[in-house]
Coordinates of C-alpha atoms in Angstrom, one line a residue:
M1 CA 246.2 -135.3 -142.5
T2 CA 249.0 -137.7 -143.4
T3 CA 250.3 -140.8 -141.6
G4 CA 253.7 -141.0 -142.8
T5 CA 255.3 -144.1 -145.1
T6 CA 253.3 -147.2 -145.3
A7 CA 255.0 -150.1 -143.0
V8 CA 255.8 -153.6 -144.4
W9 CA 254.9 -155.9 -141.9
G10 CA 256.7 -159.1 -140.9
R11 CA 255.2 -162.0 -139.5
A12 CA 256.6 -161.8 -135.9
E13 CA 255.9 -157.8 -136.3
Q14 CA 252.3 -158.6 -136.9
Q15 CA 252.0 -161.1 -134.0
D16 CA 253.6 -158.6 -131.6
F17 CA 251.3 -155.9 -132.9
R18 CA 248.0 -157.9 -132.5
S19 CA 249.2 -158.9 -129.0
R20 CA 249.7 -155.5 -127.8
V21 CA 246.2 -154.2 -129.5
R22 CA 244.6 -157.0 -127.6
G23 CA 246.3 -156.3 -124.4
A24 CA 245.5 -152.4 -124.6
L25 CA 241.7 -153.2 -125.1
L26 CA 241.1 -156.2 -123.2
C27 CA 243.3 -154.9 -119.9
G28 CA 241.7 -151.4 -120.2
A29 CA 238.2 -153.2 -120.1
V30 CA 239.4 -155.3 -117.0
G31 CA 240.6 -152.3 -115.0
D32 CA 237.2 -150.6 -116.1
A33 CA 235.2 -153.8 -114.8
L34 CA 237.6 -153.9 -111.5
G35 CA 237.0 -150.4 -110.6
A36 CA 233.4 -150.3 -111.7
G37 CA 232.1 -151.5 -108.4
V38 CA 233.8 -148.9 -106.3
S39 CA 234.0 -145.8 -108.2
D40 CA 231.8 -144.0 -106.1
L41 CA 233.2 -145.1 -102.9
T42 CA 236.0 -143.5 -100.5
L43 CA 238.9 -146.0 -99.5
E44 CA 237.3 -146.3 -96.1
E45 CA 234.0 -147.3 -97.7
I46 CA 235.7 -149.7 -100.1
R47 CA 237.7 -151.4 -97.1
E48 CA 234.2 -151.8 -95.1
A49 CA 232.7 -153.5 -98.0
H50 CA 235.9 -155.6 -99.3
G51 CA 238.0 -156.0 -96.3
A52 CA 241.3 -154.7 -95.1
E53 CA 243.0 -155.4 -98.4
A54 CA 240.2 -153.6 -100.4
V55 CA 239.3 -154.9 -103.8
T56 CA 241.5 -157.9 -104.8
D57 CA 239.2 -159.4 -107.3
L58 CA 236.2 -158.6 -109.6
V59 CA 233.2 -157.5 -107.5
P60 CA 229.6 -157.7 -108.7
V61 CA 228.3 -154.5 -110.3
H62 CA 225.6 -153.9 -113.0
G63 CA 224.0 -157.6 -111.8
A64 CA 227.2 -159.5 -112.4
R65 CA 231.0 -159.7 -112.1
G66 CA 233.0 -158.6 -114.9
T67 CA 230.6 -155.5 -116.2
V68 CA 232.1 -152.6 -117.7
T69 CA 231.1 -149.1 -118.0
A70 CA 230.4 -146.5 -120.9
I71 CA 234.3 -146.2 -120.9
T72 CA 234.8 -149.6 -122.5
Q73 CA 231.8 -149.0 -124.5
L74 CA 233.1 -145.5 -126.0
T75 CA 236.5 -147.2 -126.5
L76 CA 235.1 -150.0 -128.7
F77 CA 233.3 -147.4 -130.9
T78 CA 236.5 -145.4 -131.1
V79 CA 238.4 -148.4 -132.6
D80 CA 235.4 -148.9 -135.0
G81 CA 235.5 -145.4 -136.4
L82 CA 239.5 -145.7 -136.8
V83 CA 238.9 -148.8 -138.7
R84 CA 236.1 -147.1 -141.0
A85 CA 238.4 -144.1 -141.5
Q86 CA 240.9 -146.4 -143.0
V87 CA 238.3 -148.2 -145.0
R88 CA 236.7 -144.8 -146.4
R89 CA 240.3 -143.5 -147.3
D90 CA 239.9 -145.6 -150.7
I91 CA 237.2 -143.2 -151.7
G92 CA 238.8 -140.1 -151.1
A93 CA 236.9 -139.6 -147.6
W94 CA 239.9 -139.2 -145.3
H95 CA 239.1 -137.1 -142.5
P96 CA 239.5 -139.6 -139.2
P97 CA 237.9 -137.1 -136.8
T98 CA 234.7 -137.2 -138.6
D99 CA 234.6 -141.2 -138.8
V100 CA 235.3 -141.4 -134.9
H101 CA 232.6 -138.9 -134.4
R102 CA 230.3 -140.9 -136.5
A103 CA 231.1 -144.0 -134.7
H104 CA 230.3 -141.9 -131.3
L105 CA 227.0 -141.0 -132.6
R106 CA 226.4 -144.8 -133.1
W107 CA 227.5 -145.4 -129.6
V108 CA 225.1 -142.6 -128.2
A109 CA 222.1 -144.2 -130.1
T110 CA 222.8 -147.3 -128.1
Q111 CA 221.9 -145.3 -125.0
H112 CA 218.6 -144.5 -126.0
D113 CA 217.5 -147.6 -128.3
W114 CA 216.2 -150.8 -126.9
G115 CA 218.4 -152.8 -128.8
P116 CA 219.9 -153.3 -132.3
D117 CA 217.0 -155.1 -134.3
E118 CA 216.4 -151.7 -136.3
R119 CA 219.9 -150.6 -136.8
R120 CA 220.7 -149.9 -140.5
T121 CA 223.0 -151.9 -142.4
E122 CA 225.5 -148.9 -142.9
D123 CA 226.0 -148.9 -139.1
G124 CA 228.2 -152.2 -139.3
W125 CA 228.5 -154.8 -137.0
L126 CA 229.4 -153.4 -133.9
A127 CA 226.5 -151.5 -133.4
R128 CA 224.4 -154.7 -133.7
Q129 CA 226.1 -156.3 -130.5
E130 CA 223.4 -156.4 -128.0
W131 CA 225.2 -156.1 -124.9
L132 CA 226.5 -152.6 -125.8
Y133 CA 223.0 -151.4 -125.3
A134 CA 223.2 -151.4 -121.5
R135 CA 223.4 -148.1 -120.0
R136 CA 226.6 -147.8 -117.7
N137 CA 226.9 -144.6 -116.3
P138 CA 227.8 -142.4 -119.3
A139 CA 229.4 -139.1 -118.7
R140 CA 226.8 -136.1 -119.1
E141 CA 229.5 -134.4 -121.3
C142 CA 229.5 -137.5 -123.8
L143 CA 225.5 -137.5 -123.9
T144 CA 225.3 -133.8 -124.7
G145 CA 228.6 -133.7 -126.6
F146 CA 227.1 -136.5 -129.1
G147 CA 223.6 -135.4 -128.5
D148 CA 223.3 -134.1 -132.0
A149 CA 224.9 -134.6 -135.3
T150 CA 227.1 -131.5 -135.0
M151 CA 230.6 -132.3 -134.3
G152 CA 232.6 -130.3 -131.9
T153 CA 236.0 -129.0 -133.2
L154 CA 239.1 -127.2 -131.6
D155 CA 237.8 -123.9 -132.9
Q156 CA 234.0 -124.6 -131.4
P157 CA 234.2 -127.8 -129.0
K158 CA 231.2 -129.2 -127.2
N159 CA 231.2 -128.3 -123.4
P160 CA 233.9 -125.9 -123.6
T161 CA 234.5 -126.0 -119.9
A162 CA 234.5 -129.6 -119.3
R163 CA 237.7 -131.1 -117.8
D164 CA 236.8 -134.2 -116.5
S165 CA 238.2 -137.6 -117.5
A166 CA 235.5 -139.0 -120.1
A167 CA 237.3 -138.1 -123.5
L168 CA 240.5 -139.1 -122.0
T169 CA 239.4 -142.8 -121.1
R170 CA 238.2 -143.5 -124.8
S171 CA 241.6 -142.4 -126.2
A172 CA 243.8 -145.4 -126.0
P173 CA 242.9 -146.7 -129.6
F174 CA 244.4 -143.5 -131.1
G175 CA 247.9 -144.8 -129.8
L176 CA 247.5 -148.0 -131.7
L177 CA 247.9 -146.2 -134.7
V178 CA 251.4 -147.4 -134.9
G179 CA 252.1 -146.2 -138.5
W180 CA 251.4 -142.4 -137.5
E181 CA 254.1 -140.1 -135.9
P182 CA 253.4 -139.3 -132.6
E183 CA 252.6 -135.5 -133.3
L184 CA 249.7 -136.7 -135.4
V185 CA 248.4 -139.1 -132.9
L186 CA 248.4 -136.2 -130.3
Q187 CA 246.5 -133.9 -132.8
L188 CA 244.0 -136.6 -133.6
A189 CA 243.4 -137.4 -129.9
V190 CA 243.1 -133.8 -129.1
E191 CA 240.7 -133.1 -132.0
C192 CA 238.4 -135.9 -131.1
A193 CA 238.4 -135.1 -127.6
A194 CA 237.0 -131.5 -128.4
Q195 CA 233.7 -133.5 -129.8
T196 CA 232.7 -133.7 -126.2
H197 CA 235.0 -131.8 -124.1
G198 CA 236.6 -128.2 -124.4
H199 CA 239.0 -127.5 -121.6
P200 CA 242.8 -127.4 -122.4
V201 CA 243.4 -130.0 -119.6
A202 CA 241.0 -132.4 -121.1
L203 CA 242.3 -132.3 -124.4
L204 CA 245.9 -132.3 -123.9
S205 CA 245.5 -135.1 -121.3
A206 CA 243.9 -137.3 -124.1
G207 CA 246.5 -136.4 -126.4
A208 CA 249.4 -137.2 -123.8
F209 CA 247.6 -140.7 -123.2
A210 CA 247.3 -141.5 -126.8
V211 CA 251.1 -140.7 -127.2
M212 CA 252.0 -143.0 -124.4
V213 CA 250.0 -145.9 -125.7
H214 CA 251.6 -145.1 -129.1
A215 CA 255.0 -145.4 -127.7
L216 CA 254.4 -148.4 -125.7
T217 CA 252.8 -150.2 -128.6
R218 CA 256.1 -149.4 -130.7
G219 CA 258.0 -151.2 -128.0
E220 CA 259.3 -148.2 -125.7
T221 CA 259.6 -148.4 -121.9
L222 CA 256.8 -146.7 -120.0
D223 CA 259.2 -144.2 -118.5
G224 CA 260.2 -143.2 -121.9
A225 CA 256.6 -143.2 -123.1
V226 CA 255.7 -140.6 -120.1
Q227 CA 259.0 -138.6 -121.3
H228 CA 257.9 -138.6 -124.8
A229 CA 254.5 -137.4 -124.1
M230 CA 255.8 -134.5 -122.0
A231 CA 258.2 -133.5 -124.5
L232 CA 255.3 -133.1 -127.1
L233 CA 253.0 -131.5 -124.5
A234 CA 255.5 -128.9 -124.1
G235 CA 254.8 -126.9 -127.3
R236 CA 251.1 -126.8 -126.5
P237 CA 249.4 -123.9 -125.1
G238 CA 247.7 -124.8 -121.7
H239 CA 249.8 -127.8 -121.1
E240 CA 251.2 -127.0 -117.8
P241 CA 248.8 -128.5 -115.6
V242 CA 248.8 -131.9 -117.5
S243 CA 252.6 -131.7 -117.6
E244 CA 252.9 -131.0 -113.9
A245 CA 250.4 -133.8 -113.1
L246 CA 252.8 -136.1 -115.1
K247 CA 256.1 -134.5 -113.3
Q248 CA 254.3 -135.5 -109.9
A249 CA 253.4 -139.2 -111.0
L250 CA 257.1 -139.6 -112.1
G251 CA 258.3 -137.9 -108.9
T252 CA 255.8 -139.9 -106.5
V253 CA 257.5 -143.2 -107.9
R254 CA 260.6 -142.5 -105.8
Q255 CA 258.5 -141.6 -102.5
G256 CA 258.5 -145.1 -100.9
I257 CA 255.9 -148.3 -101.2
P258 CA 253.0 -147.6 -103.5
G259 CA 250.0 -147.3 -101.6
P260 CA 246.4 -145.3 -101.4
A261 CA 248.3 -142.4 -99.7
L262 CA 250.7 -142.1 -102.4
I263 CA 248.0 -142.5 -105.0
E264 CA 245.7 -139.8 -103.6
S265 CA 248.4 -137.3 -103.3
L266 CA 248.1 -137.2 -106.9
G267 CA 244.4 -136.6 -106.9
D268 CA 241.2 -138.0 -106.2
T269 CA 239.0 -136.1 -108.4
D270 CA 237.8 -136.6 -111.9
S271 CA 239.7 -134.0 -113.4
A272 CA 241.7 -135.4 -116.5
E273 CA 245.0 -134.6 -115.3
E274 CA 244.7 -136.2 -112.1
V275 CA 242.9 -139.4 -113.4
L276 CA 246.0 -139.6 -116.0
A277 CA 248.6 -139.2 -113.2
V278 CA 247.1 -141.8 -111.0
A279 CA 246.9 -144.1 -113.8
V280 CA 250.5 -143.6 -114.9
Y281 CA 252.0 -143.8 -111.4
C282 CA 250.2 -147.2 -110.7
A283 CA 251.5 -148.5 -114.2
L284 CA 254.9 -147.5 -113.5
V285 CA 255.3 -148.9 -109.9
S286 CA 253.3 -152.1 -110.8
E287 CA 255.1 -155.3 -110.4
D288 CA 252.7 -157.0 -112.8
V289 CA 249.1 -156.4 -114.3
R290 CA 247.3 -157.8 -111.5
H291 CA 249.0 -155.6 -108.8
G292 CA 249.0 -152.5 -111.0
L293 CA 245.3 -152.6 -111.5
R294 CA 244.7 -153.3 -107.8
L295 CA 246.6 -150.2 -107.1
A296 CA 244.5 -148.2 -109.6
V297 CA 241.3 -148.9 -108.1
N298 CA 241.6 -149.0 -104.4
H299 CA 241.6 -145.2 -103.6
G300 CA 238.9 -142.4 -103.3
G301 CA 238.8 -141.5 -106.8
P302 CA 237.2 -142.2 -109.9
S303 CA 238.3 -146.2 -110.1
A304 CA 236.7 -147.2 -113.1
A305 CA 238.6 -144.5 -115.2
T306 CA 241.9 -145.0 -113.5
G307 CA 241.8 -148.9 -113.7
A308 CA 240.6 -148.6 -117.5
L309 CA 243.8 -146.2 -118.3
C310 CA 246.2 -148.1 -116.1
G311 CA 245.1 -151.3 -117.8
A312 CA 245.4 -150.0 -121.3
L313 CA 248.9 -148.8 -120.7
L314 CA 250.1 -152.2 -119.0
G315 CA 248.4 -154.2 -121.8
A316 CA 250.0 -152.0 -124.6
L317 CA 253.4 -152.7 -122.5
H318 CA 253.0 -156.5 -121.9
G319 CA 250.5 -157.7 -124.4
E320 CA 247.6 -160.0 -124.1
T321 CA 249.6 -162.7 -122.4
A322 CA 250.4 -161.1 -119.2
L323 CA 246.8 -160.4 -118.5
P324 CA 245.2 -162.3 -115.6
P325 CA 243.2 -165.1 -117.2
A326 CA 240.8 -165.5 -114.3
W327 CA 239.7 -162.0 -114.8
L328 CA 239.7 -162.2 -118.5
V329 CA 237.3 -165.5 -118.3
E330 CA 234.5 -163.2 -116.6
L331 CA 235.0 -160.0 -118.6
E332 CA 231.7 -159.0 -120.2
G333 CA 231.9 -158.7 -124.0
R334 CA 235.4 -160.3 -124.1
A335 CA 234.4 -162.1 -127.5
T336 CA 233.6 -158.8 -129.0
L337 CA 236.7 -156.9 -127.8
L338 CA 239.0 -159.6 -129.1
E339 CA 237.2 -159.6 -132.5
L340 CA 237.6 -155.8 -132.8
A341 CA 240.9 -156.0 -131.6
D342 CA 241.9 -158.4 -134.6
D343 CA 240.0 -156.5 -136.9
F344 CA 241.9 -153.2 -136.1
A345 CA 245.2 -155.0 -136.4
M346 CA 244.3 -156.8 -139.6
E347 CA 243.2 -153.6 -141.2
T348 CA 246.5 -151.9 -139.9
T349 CA 248.8 -154.7 -141.3
Q350 CA 246.9 -155.8 -144.2
G351 CA 244.5 -153.4 -145.3
P352 CA 245.4 -153.3 -149.0
A353 CA 244.2 -156.7 -149.1
L354 CA 240.9 -155.9 -147.9
H355 CA 239.8 -153.0 -149.7
G356 CA 241.4 -150.9 -152.5
P357 CA 241.8 -150.5 -156.2
S358 CA 242.7 -153.9 -156.8
A359 CA 241.1 -155.7 -153.7
A360 CA 237.7 -155.8 -152.1
A361 CA 236.5 -158.2 -149.5
P362 CA 232.7 -158.1 -149.5
G363 CA 232.7 -159.4 -145.8
W364 CA 235.0 -156.8 -144.8
L365 CA 233.2 -154.1 -146.2
A366 CA 229.8 -155.4 -144.8
R367 CA 231.6 -155.1 -141.4
Y368 CA 233.0 -151.7 -142.1
P369 CA 230.8 -149.7 -144.5
R370 CA 232.0 -147.0 -146.5
G371 CA 229.1 -145.1 -146.2

């Protein structure tokens, strides 16, 4: 797998890229947290609990405001795996799906261990973050897909009939690989989705979403990013449900004032293409990040998933400074999210200065071991 020509980064480009990486990861987590407390409720139940305007602010869930779910946990470990892949490339071990899979095995260990005290040094720094050991409604497909060391592949995927959104919702980080060609971003997201989900809808939804994040991180418009993803999907077998869902999302933009009825017309199940369509629609019609995220969680579907996806799109589009500060202040794990985002941006823009034939930063290799 190749990634194309290595880019030379100017200072302004590095700053813009870091802002978009931070935006995608932080805003995705905010959307996850905003929707986490209402994911199992109908719109009527949400209004009954939170008033006629439904959710307008973070609500307590898992014992506090601002707590995230397994969606954010898995997304962080996806980033960790991608950084490790770049580091391991120096020793000729270049196979990103394997490194992402190893990272997700480190995540699944957090779902069974009491804490990080006895983690191995080669597990790196992320696996030693105490707050990640909370079990926050992980999808059964993720627990079974990562339940042993065998990696699912496109030829032999884990859970071959699974078409829910749990592979899709961990796929934003693939889109942050801005030095890669879009086709390769899509392929990597699809291959990594197969590690827990085998249905074409789940695979291609993950790939399409990664391509959208990739286009936004490169500075494209949201509409252009959706069109780009649809064009790449067109040549993939089984793309029709995902392509149709995205077409419906684009068409719904012109159907009136955004609200729960239009959102639920795009779907209210956890099927990957419906979750993707809702998130894309809410991002397209948003007046700002706060408005988009409120739309994305106030409906009868899986609110944490749609909130997380919408947040990642808006964060990649606008960068970190557009995020609502009052929500960021209460976000669980914010320091870890920022640290990992900055590490990813540093690896992407300055990797050769951190590791390679002529340079090796011991602190970096302790954080992201090559083993």
